[in-house]
Amino acid sequence: MRKSYNASKWRRISRCRRNDAPHNTHNKLFSALSSVPAMTSGAHDMPRKLRVFLDTSAILAGLNSPTGAAGVILAACFSCDLVAIISPQVIEETERNIAKKFPKLNEGWASFLLIPPEITPPPSFSEVRRAYKILATSDTPILASAIKALPDVLITWDIHDFLNDRVRKAVSFPILLPGEFVHRLRTR
């Protein structure tokens, strides 16, 4: 069975990260990640990794283009430089889109799930109702899960739903495009 170009490239990048071998495309990001000031988790002031909530659009973009900004973020999650957070709704939506539109990404998706990402519990009815007041679309449960997870950032390509001023002002974490997130890490 012939493997797709993207899946093969994704495995190569992932393998490099796992073995800590240098990979020119990602060197600047990984050096930026290592220089990010440590966040503390509370009681014992233990440093913790940045927690990034990934929307379906960011995951699909990263799997489809491993050298793009979303791909760099997935590679950083795979190498445990970032903590990936997803919701059950993101899993369902990603699997539905891969089956319908991107069957060649199935292998990369399976590898991503083996990291493993932190999977939020499904949001309660009241959490979805509160999120609906902020974002009244089919992505409301995803926003509710992100609010519940309290990530350091939500990363998405969904410009219409998540990347508008009303939603951005209503949540306690930044909502960024993959490129914006990578740029912020590199300029720290």
GROMACS .gro file of C-alpha atoms in nm:
model
  188
    1MET     CA    1   0.000   0.000   0.000
    2ARG     CA    2   0.143   0.336  -0.101
    3LYS     CA    3   0.165   0.596   0.175
    4SER     CA    4   0.068   0.955   0.111
    5TYR     CA    5   0.333   1.224   0.090
    6ASN     CA    6   0.190   1.416   0.385
    7ALA     CA    7   0.161   1.114   0.615
    8SER     CA    8   0.517   1.013   0.532
    9LYS     CA    9   0.645   1.365   0.595
   10TRP     CA   10   0.447   1.386   0.922
   11ARG     CA   11   0.601   1.060   1.048
   12ARG     CA   12   0.951   1.184   0.960
   13ILE     CA   13   0.899   1.511   1.150
   14SER     CA   14   0.742   1.327   1.444
   15ARG     CA   15   1.026   1.077   1.454
   16CYS     CA   16   1.280   1.363   1.454
   17ARG     CA   17   1.107   1.526   1.747
   18ARG     CA   18   1.083   1.201   1.940
   19ASN     CA   19   1.455   1.132   1.893
   20ASP     CA   20   1.550   1.497   1.952
   21ALA     CA   21   1.726   1.505   1.616
   22PRO     CA   22   1.753   1.852   1.464
   23HIS     CA   23   1.503   1.947   1.196
   24ASN     CA   24   1.576   2.280   1.029
   25THR     CA   25   1.213   2.377   0.974
   26HIS     CA   26   1.136   2.362   1.343
   27ASN     CA   27   1.462   2.464   1.514
   28LYS     CA   28   1.357   2.824   1.579
   29LEU     CA   29   1.023   2.724   1.731
   30PHE     CA   30   1.174   2.461   1.957
   31SER     CA   31   1.444   2.699   2.077
   32ALA     CA   32   1.168   2.954   2.139
   33LEU     CA   33   0.969   2.696   2.334
   34SER     CA   34   1.267   2.616   2.553
   35SER     CA   35   1.314   2.986   2.630
   36VAL     CA   36   0.949   3.047   2.725
   37PRO     CA   37   0.938   3.141   3.093
   38ALA     CA   38   0.813   2.848   3.298
   39MET     CA   39   0.456   2.877   3.414
   40THR     CA   40   0.374   2.751   3.758
   41SER     CA   41   0.106   2.506   3.851
   42GLY     CA   42   0.034   2.629   4.201
   43ALA     CA   43   0.109   2.445   4.523
   44HIS     CA   44   0.474   2.361   4.465
   45ASP     CA   45   0.544   2.609   4.184
   46MET     CA   46   0.638   2.329   3.947
   47PRO     CA   47   0.695   2.448   3.590
   48ARG     CA   48   0.436   2.333   3.338
   49LYS     CA   49   0.411   2.324   2.962
   50LEU     CA   50   0.185   2.557   2.765
   51ARG     CA   51  -0.158   2.398   2.722
   52VAL     CA   52  -0.303   2.455   2.375
   53PHE     CA   53  -0.663   2.373   2.286
   54LEU     CA   54  -0.669   2.266   1.921
   55ASP     CA   55  -0.976   2.311   1.706
   56THR     CA   56  -1.050   2.068   1.423
   57SER     CA   57  -0.938   2.318   1.162
   58ALA     CA   58  -0.593   2.354   1.322
   59ILE     CA   59  -0.550   1.977   1.352
   60LEU     CA   60  -0.648   1.915   0.989
   61ALA     CA   61  -0.420   2.196   0.870
   62GLY     CA   62  -0.131   2.057   1.073
   63LEU     CA   63  -0.179   1.704   0.944
   64ASN     CA   64  -0.217   1.827   0.588
   65SER     CA   65   0.085   2.059   0.596
   66PRO     CA   66   0.347   1.941   0.850
   67THR     CA   67   0.584   2.229   0.771
   68GLY     CA   68   0.319   2.500   0.807
   69ALA     CA   69   0.249   2.675   1.137
   70ALA     CA   70  -0.021   2.426   1.241
   71GLY     CA   71   0.213   2.138   1.153
   72VAL     CA   72   0.486   2.291   1.367
   73ILE     CA   73   0.239   2.314   1.657
   74LEU     CA   74   0.140   1.948   1.616
   75ALA     CA   75   0.508   1.849   1.606
   76ALA     CA   76   0.565   2.047   1.928
   77CYS     CA   77   0.273   1.861   2.086
   78PHE     CA   78   0.412   1.530   1.961
   79SER     CA   79   0.752   1.607   2.116
   80CYS     CA   80   0.581   1.713   2.442
   81ASP     CA   81   0.696   2.075   2.419
   82LEU     CA   82   0.328   2.172   2.428
   83VAL     CA   83   0.029   1.998   2.585
   84ALA     CA   84  -0.244   1.937   2.327
   85ILE     CA   85  -0.602   1.964   2.450
   86ILE     CA   86  -0.899   1.847   2.244
   87SER     CA   87  -1.263   1.775   2.316
   88PRO     CA   88  -1.481   1.477   2.223
   89GLN     CA   89  -1.653   1.706   1.970
   90VAL     CA   90  -1.316   1.788   1.808
   91ILE     CA   91  -1.244   1.415   1.782
   92GLU     CA   92  -1.582   1.346   1.618
   93GLU     CA   93  -1.552   1.640   1.380
   94THR     CA   94  -1.193   1.553   1.284
   95GLU     CA   95  -1.275   1.187   1.221
   96ARG     CA   96  -1.580   1.282   1.014
   97ASN     CA   97  -1.376   1.526   0.802
   98ILE     CA   98  -1.088   1.282   0.754
   99ALA     CA   99  -1.327   1.005   0.644
  100LYS     CA  100  -1.510   1.237   0.400
  101LYS     CA  101  -1.240   1.467   0.265
  102PHE     CA  102  -0.890   1.364   0.377
  103PRO     CA  103  -0.856   0.983   0.402
  104LYS     CA  104  -0.478   1.007   0.355
  105LEU     CA  105  -0.452   1.193   0.688
  106ASN     CA  106  -0.588   0.899   0.889
  107GLU     CA  107  -0.243   0.766   0.977
  108GLY     CA  108  -0.121   1.107   1.099
  109TRP     CA  109  -0.441   1.149   1.302
  110ALA     CA  110  -0.387   0.809   1.465
  111SER     CA  111  -0.029   0.912   1.551
  112PHE     CA  112  -0.155   1.238   1.703
  113LEU     CA  113  -0.399   1.048   1.926
  114LEU     CA  114  -0.108   0.836   2.054
  115ILE     CA  115   0.066   1.144   2.204
  116PRO     CA  116  -0.190   1.133   2.387
  117PRO     CA  117  -0.364   1.470   2.392
  118GLU     CA  118  -0.560   1.577   2.698
  119ILE     CA  119  -0.925   1.508   2.617
  120THR     CA  120  -1.176   1.724   2.800
  121PRO     CA  121  -1.490   1.569   2.943
  122PRO     CA  122  -1.801   1.653   2.741
  123PRO     CA  123  -1.942   1.990   2.845
  124SER     CA  124  -2.257   1.991   3.055
  125PHE     CA  125  -2.584   2.133   2.927
  126SER     CA  126  -2.539   2.448   3.139
  127GLU     CA  127  -2.182   2.497   3.008
  128VAL     CA  128  -2.306   2.469   2.649
  129ARG     CA  129  -2.590   2.712   2.726
  130ARG     CA  130  -2.341   2.968   2.863
  131ALA     CA  131  -2.114   2.922   2.559
  132TYR     CA  132  -2.416   2.960   2.329
  133LYS     CA  133  -2.461   3.315   2.459
  134ILE     CA  134  -2.110   3.387   2.327
  135LEU     CA  135  -2.115   3.178   2.008
  136ALA     CA  136  -2.446   3.055   1.866
  137THR     CA  137  -2.319   2.804   1.608
  138SER     CA  138  -2.250   2.433   1.578
  139ASP     CA  139  -1.910   2.504   1.738
  140THR     CA  140  -2.072   2.603   2.070
  141PRO     CA  141  -1.985   2.270   2.241
  142ILE     CA  142  -1.621   2.309   2.133
  143LEU     CA  143  -1.608   2.659   2.282
  144ALA     CA  144  -1.774   2.527   2.600
  145SER     CA  145  -1.508   2.256   2.626
  146ALA     CA  146  -1.229   2.508   2.573
  147ILE     CA  147  -1.370   2.740   2.841
  148LYS     CA  148  -1.395   2.444   3.079
  149ALA     CA  149  -1.036   2.331   3.005
  150LEU     CA  150  -0.885   2.677   3.071
  151PRO     CA  151  -0.606   2.644   2.813
  152ASP     CA  152  -0.327   2.896   2.772
  153VAL     CA  153  -0.449   2.948   2.414
  154LEU     CA  154  -0.709   2.818   2.167
  155ILE     CA  155  -0.563   2.762   1.820
  156THR     CA  156  -0.799   2.760   1.522
  157TRP     CA  157  -0.836   2.844   1.154
  158ASP     CA  158  -1.210   2.907   1.203
  159ILE     CA  159  -1.205   3.280   1.133
  160HIS     CA  160  -1.583   3.314   1.111
  161ASP     CA  161  -1.678   3.157   1.445
  162PHE     CA  162  -1.389   3.180   1.690
  163LEU     CA  163  -1.178   3.468   1.562
  164ASN     CA  164  -1.420   3.754   1.613
  165ASP     CA  165  -1.400   4.028   1.876
  166ARG     CA  166  -1.711   3.918   2.065
  167VAL     CA  167  -1.579   3.566   2.129
  168ARG     CA  168  -1.222   3.681   2.194
  169LYS     CA  169  -1.337   3.932   2.459
  170ALA     CA  170  -1.568   3.682   2.630
  171VAL     CA  171  -1.303   3.419   2.710
  172SER     CA  172  -1.009   3.429   2.951
  173PHE     CA  173  -0.752   3.295   2.702
  174PRO     CA  174  -0.626   3.417   2.365
  175ILE     CA  175  -0.773   3.270   2.047
  176LEU     CA  176  -0.510   3.268   1.773
  177LEU     CA  177  -0.441   3.149   1.423
  178PRO     CA  178  -0.158   2.892   1.412
  179GLY     CA  179   0.079   3.145   1.253
  180GLU     CA  180   0.002   3.405   1.522
  181PHE     CA  181   0.078   3.152   1.795
  182VAL     CA  182   0.409   3.047   1.638
  183HIS     CA  183   0.502   3.413   1.586
  184ARG     CA  184   0.432   3.494   1.952
  185LEU     CA  185   0.649   3.203   2.064
  186ARG     CA  186   0.935   3.306   1.837
  187THR     CA  187   0.927   3.668   1.953
  188ARG     CA  188   0.928   3.594   2.326
   0.00000   0.00000   0.00000
